Amino acid sequence: RSRMLRMTLLTIIGALALFYIGVCGLLYFMQERLMFFPSPVATYPTHPAVETVSLASGDVQLAGWVINQDSHGPLLVYFGGNGEELSQSTSHFVSLPATSILINYRGYGDSEGKPGQSGMFADAEAVVDFAQARYGKDRPLLVFGRSLGSVVAVHAAAEKHPNALILMSPFRSAADVATAQYRWIPASTIRWMLRHPFDVTTAISELPSRMLIIRTDDDRVIPPRETDLFIDRLTTPPEIARYLGEHNEPLSRPDIWRALQAFVANTQSH
């Protein structure tokens, strides 16, 4: 009887071990499909304030839009979430007092290539360089990133030193978010598996002192605790705007838009 019990326990343990290894393997080999959700252009914008632009980043051609290129306000470069094809976002920026540049990530919309951390970081720098070269290097520069785009924006800000930074649902690293979602997998295992760590640790000390954090306490994608821990690492306390809603609320939502518009308008006087 005890031998049968031991055999049963060993069988259960073996099955659990195989299940664990299988899930870890799935997460490792499928991580691009779990992290990036590229899609073609949903609808080409027709508003007269929105114009198509493209630029080269290495051997990849990126495509997107400039909004209000004749504005006398600051330059704003926007990096979206991992499922955000930016043609859907251009309308939000038309009434913003800024020249806004929205370039789709590689593999998204009409941009070439495949998404990945190294390419997206290089593209972010190329987009900022393009924006300043074409629309005015002497204008105040804001970098705005949402969700996964907050890490891309942090990288761009650390390298290009904008006047101000706007982050929506920021987090410390992809590993920290994944650890909160997959609590039964050790954090060390998750960090080892990630080919795209999206970690802000080394960049966070290089950020501008003027910063707006837009967040919700009902976020089910980026745990609010993760945003708290990100804020705790900042050297200068940011402005914080809270909104009622979930992770993917549109920017046009009044309690988001009021804070965003006021911050951008106020940048002109700094």
Short mmCIF file of N, CA, C and O in Angstrom, two decimals, residues 124-229:
data_model
loop_
_atom_site.label_atom_id
_atom_site.label_comp_id
_atom_site.label_asym_id
_atom_site.label_seq_id
_atom_site.Cartn_x
_atom_site.Cartn_y
_atom_site.Cartn_z
N ALA A 124 12.81 54.26 -31.40
CA ALA A 124 12.37 55.40 -30.58
C ALA A 124 13.35 56.55 -30.69
O ALA A 124 12.95 57.72 -30.83
N GLU A 125 14.63 56.25 -30.66
CA GLU A 125 15.64 57.30 -30.81
C GLU A 125 15.56 57.91 -32.21
O GLU A 125 15.67 59.14 -32.37
N ALA A 126 15.38 57.07 -33.22
CA ALA A 126 15.28 57.58 -34.59
C ALA A 126 14.06 58.47 -34.76
O ALA A 126 14.12 59.49 -35.47
N VAL A 127 12.95 58.13 -34.13
CA VAL A 127 11.73 58.93 -34.24
C VAL A 127 11.94 60.29 -33.60
O VAL A 127 11.53 61.33 -34.15
N VAL A 128 12.56 60.35 -32.43
CA VAL A 128 12.82 61.63 -31.78
C VAL A 128 13.75 62.48 -32.63
O VAL A 128 13.52 63.69 -32.83
N ASP A 129 14.80 61.87 -33.17
CA ASP A 129 15.72 62.61 -34.05
C ASP A 129 14.98 63.16 -35.27
O ASP A 129 15.19 64.33 -35.66
N PHE A 130 14.14 62.34 -35.85
CA PHE A 130 13.35 62.76 -37.02
C PHE A 130 12.44 63.92 -36.65
O PHE A 130 12.36 64.93 -37.40
N ALA A 131 11.75 63.82 -35.53
CA ALA A 131 10.81 64.87 -35.12
C ALA A 131 11.52 66.20 -34.93
O ALA A 131 11.05 67.24 -35.41
N GLN A 132 12.66 66.17 -34.26
CA GLN A 132 13.37 67.42 -34.01
C GLN A 132 13.99 67.99 -35.29
O GLN A 132 13.98 69.20 -35.49
N ALA A 133 14.53 67.12 -36.12
CA ALA A 133 15.16 67.59 -37.36
C ALA A 133 14.14 68.22 -38.29
O ALA A 133 14.41 69.25 -38.93
N ARG A 134 12.95 67.63 -38.37
CA ARG A 134 11.96 68.13 -39.34
C ARG A 134 11.08 69.24 -38.79
O ARG A 134 10.70 70.15 -39.53
N TYR A 135 10.77 69.21 -37.49
CA TYR A 135 9.78 70.14 -36.97
C TYR A 135 10.34 71.15 -35.95
O TYR A 135 9.59 71.92 -35.38
N GLY A 136 11.66 71.14 -35.72
CA GLY A 136 12.25 72.18 -34.91
C GLY A 136 12.97 71.67 -33.67
O GLY A 136 12.32 71.26 -32.72
N LYS A 137 14.30 71.71 -33.70
CA LYS A 137 15.09 71.24 -32.57
C LYS A 137 15.02 72.17 -31.37
O LYS A 137 15.28 71.78 -30.24
N ASP A 138 14.67 73.45 -31.61
CA ASP A 138 14.64 74.42 -30.53
C ASP A 138 13.29 74.46 -29.80
O ASP A 138 13.14 75.20 -28.82
N ARG A 139 12.33 73.70 -30.27
CA ARG A 139 11.02 73.68 -29.60
C ARG A 139 11.07 72.77 -28.37
O ARG A 139 11.83 71.80 -28.34
N PRO A 140 10.27 73.08 -27.35
CA PRO A 140 10.19 72.16 -26.21
C PRO A 140 9.77 70.77 -26.69
O PRO A 140 8.91 70.64 -27.57
N LEU A 141 10.37 69.74 -26.11
CA LEU A 141 10.10 68.36 -26.52
C LEU A 141 9.47 67.59 -25.37
O LEU A 141 9.99 67.57 -24.25
N LEU A 142 8.34 66.96 -25.66
CA LEU A 142 7.70 66.03 -24.73
C LEU A 142 7.74 64.63 -25.32
O LEU A 142 7.52 64.46 -26.52
N VAL A 143 7.99 63.65 -24.48
CA VAL A 143 7.88 62.25 -24.88
C VAL A 143 6.77 61.62 -24.05
O VAL A 143 6.73 61.80 -22.82
N PHE A 144 5.88 60.90 -24.71
CA PHE A 144 4.68 60.35 -24.07
C PHE A 144 4.63 58.86 -24.40
O PHE A 144 4.67 58.47 -25.56
N GLY A 145 4.55 58.03 -23.36
CA GLY A 145 4.45 56.59 -23.57
C GLY A 145 3.35 55.97 -22.74
O GLY A 145 3.16 56.35 -21.57
N ARG A 146 2.65 55.02 -23.33
CA ARG A 146 1.53 54.36 -22.65
C ARG A 146 1.80 52.87 -22.51
O ARG A 146 2.15 52.21 -23.48
N SER A 147 1.65 52.33 -21.30
CA SER A 147 1.78 50.90 -21.05
C SER A 147 3.16 50.41 -21.50
O SER A 147 4.17 50.91 -21.01
N LEU A 148 3.24 49.47 -22.43
CA LEU A 148 4.56 49.05 -22.92
C LEU A 148 5.32 50.25 -23.49
O LEU A 148 6.55 50.35 -23.36
N GLY A 149 4.59 51.17 -24.09
CA GLY A 149 5.22 52.38 -24.62
C GLY A 149 5.85 53.25 -23.56
O GLY A 149 6.69 54.09 -23.87
N SER A 150 5.45 53.06 -22.28
CA SER A 150 6.10 53.84 -21.22
C SER A 150 7.56 53.46 -21.09
O SER A 150 8.41 54.32 -20.83
N VAL A 151 7.89 52.18 -21.30
CA VAL A 151 9.29 51.76 -21.24
C VAL A 151 10.05 52.31 -22.44
O VAL A 151 11.19 52.77 -22.31
N VAL A 152 9.43 52.27 -23.61
CA VAL A 152 10.05 52.83 -24.82
C VAL A 152 10.29 54.34 -24.62
O VAL A 152 11.34 54.87 -24.96
N ALA A 153 9.31 55.02 -24.03
CA ALA A 153 9.43 56.46 -23.78
C ALA A 153 10.53 56.75 -22.76
O ALA A 153 11.28 57.73 -22.91
N VAL A 154 10.63 55.93 -21.72
CA VAL A 154 11.69 56.11 -20.73
C VAL A 154 13.07 55.96 -21.38
O VAL A 154 13.99 56.75 -21.13
N HIS A 155 13.21 54.95 -22.24
CA HIS A 155 14.48 54.78 -22.95
C HIS A 155 14.79 56.00 -23.81
O HIS A 155 15.91 56.53 -23.77
N ALA A 156 13.80 56.46 -24.58
CA ALA A 156 14.01 57.62 -25.45
C ALA A 156 14.36 58.86 -24.62
O ALA A 156 15.23 59.65 -25.00
N ALA A 157 13.68 59.03 -23.48
CA ALA A 157 13.93 60.20 -22.64
C ALA A 157 15.33 60.17 -22.04
O ALA A 157 16.01 61.20 -21.96
N ALA A 158 15.78 58.99 -21.63
CA ALA A 158 17.12 58.87 -21.05
C ALA A 158 18.20 59.17 -22.08
O ALA A 158 19.27 59.69 -21.74
N GLU A 159 17.92 58.86 -23.35
CA GLU A 159 18.91 59.09 -24.40
C GLU A 159 18.82 60.48 -25.03
O GLU A 159 19.84 61.04 -25.43
N LYS A 160 17.60 61.03 -25.09
CA LYS A 160 17.40 62.28 -25.85
C LYS A 160 17.08 63.49 -24.98
O LYS A 160 17.01 64.60 -25.49
N HIS A 161 16.85 63.30 -23.70
CA HIS A 161 16.69 64.38 -22.73
C HIS A 161 15.62 65.40 -23.11
O HIS A 161 15.93 66.58 -23.36
N PRO A 162 14.37 64.99 -23.17
CA PRO A 162 13.29 65.93 -23.48
C PRO A 162 13.05 66.89 -22.31
O PRO A 162 13.55 66.68 -21.20
N ASN A 163 12.24 67.92 -22.57
CA ASN A 163 11.89 68.86 -21.50
C ASN A 163 10.94 68.25 -20.49
O ASN A 163 10.95 68.64 -19.31
N ALA A 164 10.12 67.31 -20.94
CA ALA A 164 9.15 66.70 -20.03
C ALA A 164 8.77 65.31 -20.55
O ALA A 164 8.97 64.99 -21.72
N LEU A 165 8.22 64.53 -19.64
CA LEU A 165 7.87 63.14 -19.94
C LEU A 165 6.47 62.85 -19.41
O LEU A 165 6.13 63.26 -18.29
N ILE A 166 5.67 62.18 -20.23
CA ILE A 166 4.32 61.76 -19.83
C ILE A 166 4.27 60.24 -19.91
O ILE A 166 4.60 59.66 -20.96
N LEU A 167 3.86 59.60 -18.84
CA LEU A 167 3.78 58.14 -18.81
C LEU A 167 2.39 57.72 -18.33
O LEU A 167 1.90 58.23 -17.33
N MET A 168 1.81 56.79 -19.04
CA MET A 168 0.49 56.26 -18.67
C MET A 168 0.64 54.77 -18.36
O MET A 168 1.15 54.01 -19.18
N SER A 169 0.26 54.37 -17.17
CA SER A 169 0.39 52.99 -16.69
C SER A 169 1.84 52.49 -16.80
O SER A 169 2.11 51.44 -17.38
N PRO A 170 2.80 53.23 -16.22
CA PRO A 170 4.19 52.78 -16.30
C PRO A 170 4.47 51.61 -15.34
O PRO A 170 3.72 51.37 -14.39
N PHE A 171 5.57 50.92 -15.60
CA PHE A 171 5.99 49.79 -14.76
C PHE A 171 7.49 49.68 -14.80
O PHE A 171 8.16 50.31 -15.63
N ARG A 172 8.06 48.86 -13.89
CA ARG A 172 9.53 48.77 -13.78
C ARG A 172 10.14 47.88 -14.85
O ARG A 172 11.18 48.20 -15.41
N SER A 173 9.51 46.74 -15.12
CA SER A 173 10.05 45.82 -16.12
C SER A 173 8.98 44.82 -16.51
O SER A 173 8.02 44.58 -15.75
N ALA A 174 9.17 44.20 -17.67
CA ALA A 174 8.25 43.15 -18.11
C ALA A 174 8.29 41.97 -17.14
O ALA A 174 7.27 41.33 -16.89
N ALA A 175 9.47 41.70 -16.57
CA ALA A 175 9.59 40.59 -15.62
C ALA A 175 8.76 40.84 -14.37
O ALA A 175 8.12 39.92 -13.85
N ASP A 176 8.74 42.08 -13.89
CA ASP A 176 7.96 42.40 -12.69
C ASP A 176 6.46 42.25 -12.96
O ASP A 176 5.71 41.75 -12.11
N VAL A 177 6.02 42.67 -14.14
CA VAL A 177 4.60 42.50 -14.50
C VAL A 177 4.27 41.02 -14.64
O VAL A 177 3.24 40.55 -14.14
N ALA A 178 5.14 40.27 -15.31
CA ALA A 178 4.90 38.83 -15.51
C ALA A 178 4.91 38.08 -14.19
O ALA A 178 4.11 37.15 -13.99
N THR A 179 5.78 38.47 -13.27
CA THR A 179 5.84 37.82 -11.96
C THR A 179 4.52 38.01 -11.21
O THR A 179 4.05 37.09 -10.52
N ALA A 180 3.92 39.19 -11.35
CA ALA A 180 2.63 39.43 -10.70
C ALA A 180 1.52 38.60 -11.34
O ALA A 180 0.56 38.19 -10.66
N GLN A 181 1.64 38.30 -12.64
CA GLN A 181 0.61 37.55 -13.34
C GLN A 181 0.80 36.04 -13.21
O GLN A 181 -0.17 35.28 -13.21
N TYR A 182 2.06 35.59 -13.15
CA TYR A 182 2.38 34.16 -13.04
C TYR A 182 3.09 33.91 -11.71
O TYR A 182 4.29 33.63 -11.66
N ARG A 183 2.34 34.03 -10.63
CA ARG A 183 2.93 33.99 -9.29
C ARG A 183 3.58 32.65 -8.97
O ARG A 183 4.45 32.57 -8.09
N TRP A 184 3.18 31.60 -9.65
CA TRP A 184 3.70 30.26 -9.35
C TRP A 184 5.01 29.98 -10.07
O TRP A 184 5.62 28.93 -9.87
N ILE A 185 5.48 30.92 -10.92
CA ILE A 185 6.78 30.78 -11.56
C ILE A 185 7.75 31.72 -10.84
O ILE A 185 7.49 32.92 -10.72
N PRO A 186 8.89 31.22 -10.36
CA PRO A 186 9.85 32.09 -9.66
C PRO A 186 10.28 33.27 -10.51
O PRO A 186 10.46 33.16 -11.73
N ALA A 187 10.45 34.42 -9.86
CA ALA A 187 10.85 35.63 -10.57
C ALA A 187 12.17 35.43 -11.31
O ALA A 187 12.35 35.94 -12.43
N SER A 188 13.09 34.68 -10.70
CA SER A 188 14.39 34.43 -11.35
C SER A 188 14.23 33.65 -12.65
O SER A 188 14.94 33.90 -13.63
N THR A 189 13.27 32.72 -12.68
CA THR A 189 13.01 31.95 -13.90
C THR A 189 12.43 32.84 -14.98
O THR A 189 12.83 32.76 -16.16
N ILE A 190 11.50 33.71 -14.60
CA ILE A 190 10.90 34.62 -15.57
C ILE A 190 11.95 35.55 -16.17
O ILE A 190 12.01 35.76 -17.38
N ARG A 191 12.82 36.08 -15.32
CA ARG A 191 13.87 36.98 -15.82
C ARG A 191 14.81 36.25 -16.77
O ARG A 191 15.27 36.82 -17.76
N TRP A 192 15.11 35.00 -16.47
CA TRP A 192 15.99 34.22 -17.32
C TRP A 192 15.34 33.95 -18.68
O TRP A 192 16.01 33.95 -19.72
N MET A 193 14.02 33.75 -18.68
CA MET A 193 13.32 33.39 -19.92
C MET A 193 13.12 34.58 -20.86
O MET A 193 13.02 34.39 -22.07
N LEU A 194 13.04 35.78 -20.32
CA LEU A 194 12.64 36.93 -21.14
C LEU A 194 13.74 37.37 -22.10
O LEU A 194 14.84 37.73 -21.68
N ARG A 195 13.41 37.36 -23.38
CA ARG A 195 14.33 37.90 -24.38
C ARG A 195 14.12 39.41 -24.58
O ARG A 195 14.95 40.09 -25.18
N HIS A 196 12.98 39.90 -24.11
CA HIS A 196 12.64 41.32 -24.23
C HIS A 196 12.31 41.84 -22.83
O HIS A 196 11.13 41.97 -22.48
N PRO A 197 13.31 42.16 -22.02
CA PRO A 197 13.05 42.47 -20.61
C PRO A 197 12.33 43.79 -20.36
O PRO A 197 11.68 43.95 -19.34
N PHE A 198 12.45 44.75 -21.29
CA PHE A 198 11.80 46.06 -21.12
C PHE A 198 11.94 46.55 -19.68
O PHE A 198 10.95 46.75 -18.97
N ASP A 199 13.16 46.76 -19.28
CA ASP A 199 13.51 47.11 -17.90
C ASP A 199 13.98 48.57 -17.86
O ASP A 199 14.86 48.96 -18.63
N VAL A 200 13.39 49.37 -16.96
CA VAL A 200 13.74 50.80 -16.89
C VAL A 200 14.83 51.08 -15.85
O VAL A 200 15.20 52.24 -15.65
N THR A 201 15.35 50.05 -15.20
CA THR A 201 16.24 50.24 -14.05
C THR A 201 17.40 51.17 -14.35
O THR A 201 17.69 52.09 -13.56
N THR A 202 18.09 50.97 -15.45
CA THR A 202 19.28 51.77 -15.73
C THR A 202 18.93 53.15 -16.28
O THR A 202 19.76 54.07 -16.21
N ALA A 203 17.73 53.32 -16.81
CA ALA A 203 17.36 54.59 -17.45
C ALA A 203 16.67 55.55 -16.51
O ALA A 203 16.64 56.76 -16.75
N ILE A 204 16.12 55.05 -15.42
CA ILE A 204 15.21 55.87 -14.61
C ILE A 204 15.89 57.06 -13.96
O ILE A 204 15.26 58.08 -13.69
N SER A 205 17.19 56.97 -13.74
CA SER A 205 17.90 58.09 -13.12
C SER A 205 18.20 59.21 -14.11
O SER A 205 18.65 60.29 -13.71
N GLU A 206 17.95 58.97 -15.40
CA GLU A 206 18.26 59.95 -16.44
C GLU A 206 17.03 60.72 -16.93
O GLU A 206 17.11 61.44 -17.92
N LEU A 207 15.93 60.60 -16.23
CA LEU A 207 14.68 61.18 -16.71
C LEU A 207 14.56 62.65 -16.32
O LEU A 207 15.14 63.10 -15.33
N PRO A 208 13.78 63.41 -17.10
CA PRO A 208 13.60 64.83 -16.77
C PRO A 208 12.84 65.00 -15.46
O PRO A 208 12.07 64.11 -15.05
N SER A 209 13.05 66.12 -14.80
CA SER A 209 12.39 66.35 -13.51
C SER A 209 10.90 66.63 -13.67
O SER A 209 10.11 66.40 -12.76
N ARG A 210 10.52 67.12 -14.84
CA ARG A 210 9.10 67.43 -15.08
C ARG A 210 8.43 66.22 -15.72
O ARG A 210 8.76 65.83 -16.83
N MET A 211 7.48 65.66 -14.98
CA MET A 211 6.88 64.41 -15.44
C MET A 211 5.42 64.32 -14.98
O MET A 211 5.08 64.74 -13.87
N LEU A 212 4.59 63.77 -15.87
CA LEU A 212 3.19 63.50 -15.55
C LEU A 212 2.97 62.00 -15.62
O LEU A 212 3.29 61.36 -16.63
N ILE A 213 2.40 61.43 -14.56
CA ILE A 213 2.00 60.02 -14.54
C ILE A 213 0.47 59.96 -14.59
O ILE A 213 -0.21 60.55 -13.74
N ILE A 214 -0.07 59.28 -15.59
CA ILE A 214 -1.51 59.07 -15.71
C ILE A 214 -1.79 57.62 -15.34
O ILE A 214 -1.20 56.70 -15.92
N ARG A 215 -2.70 57.40 -14.39
CA ARG A 215 -2.87 56.04 -13.89
C ARG A 215 -4.30 55.80 -13.39
O ARG A 215 -5.06 56.74 -13.16
N THR A 216 -4.62 54.53 -13.22
CA THR A 216 -5.89 54.12 -12.61
C THR A 216 -5.61 53.06 -11.56
O THR A 216 -4.65 52.30 -11.68
N ASP A 217 -6.45 53.03 -10.56
CA ASP A 217 -6.32 52.01 -9.52
C ASP A 217 -7.08 50.73 -9.89
O ASP A 217 -7.07 49.76 -9.12
N ASP A 218 -7.72 50.72 -11.05
CA ASP A 218 -8.48 49.55 -11.51
C ASP A 218 -7.81 48.89 -12.71
O ASP A 218 -8.47 48.23 -13.51
N ASP A 219 -6.50 49.06 -12.85
CA ASP A 219 -5.76 48.49 -13.98
C ASP A 219 -5.56 47.00 -13.76
O ASP A 219 -4.96 46.57 -12.77
N ARG A 220 -6.05 46.18 -14.69
CA ARG A 220 -5.90 44.72 -14.60
C ARG A 220 -4.81 44.18 -15.52
O ARG A 220 -4.62 42.97 -15.59
N VAL A 221 -4.13 45.07 -16.21
CA VAL A 221 -3.02 44.68 -17.08
C VAL A 221 -1.69 45.00 -16.41
O VAL A 221 -0.83 44.14 -16.25
N ILE A 222 -1.51 46.26 -16.03
CA ILE A 222 -0.34 46.68 -15.26
C ILE A 222 -0.80 46.84 -13.81
O ILE A 222 -1.57 47.76 -13.51
N PRO A 223 -0.38 45.97 -12.91
CA PRO A 223 -0.85 46.08 -11.52
C PRO A 223 -0.55 47.46 -10.94
O PRO A 223 0.58 47.96 -11.10
N PRO A 224 -1.52 48.11 -10.29
CA PRO A 224 -1.28 49.42 -9.69
C PRO A 224 -0.07 49.43 -8.76
O PRO A 224 0.65 50.44 -8.68
N ARG A 225 0.19 48.31 -8.09
CA ARG A 225 1.36 48.23 -7.22
C ARG A 225 2.65 48.41 -8.03
O ARG A 225 3.62 49.00 -7.55
N GLU A 226 2.66 47.92 -9.27
CA GLU A 226 3.83 48.10 -10.12
C GLU A 226 4.06 49.57 -10.45
O GLU A 226 5.19 50.05 -10.47
N THR A 227 2.97 50.29 -10.73
CA THR A 227 3.10 51.72 -10.98
C THR A 227 3.58 52.45 -9.74
O THR A 227 4.42 53.36 -9.81
N ASP A 228 3.08 52.04 -8.57
CA ASP A 228 3.57 52.62 -7.30
C ASP A 228 5.08 52.44 -7.16
O ASP A 228 5.80 53.38 -6.79
N LEU A 229 5.56 51.24 -7.44
CA LEU A 229 6.98 50.94 -7.29
C LEU A 229 7.82 51.70 -8.31
O LEU A 229 8.96 52.09 -8.03
#
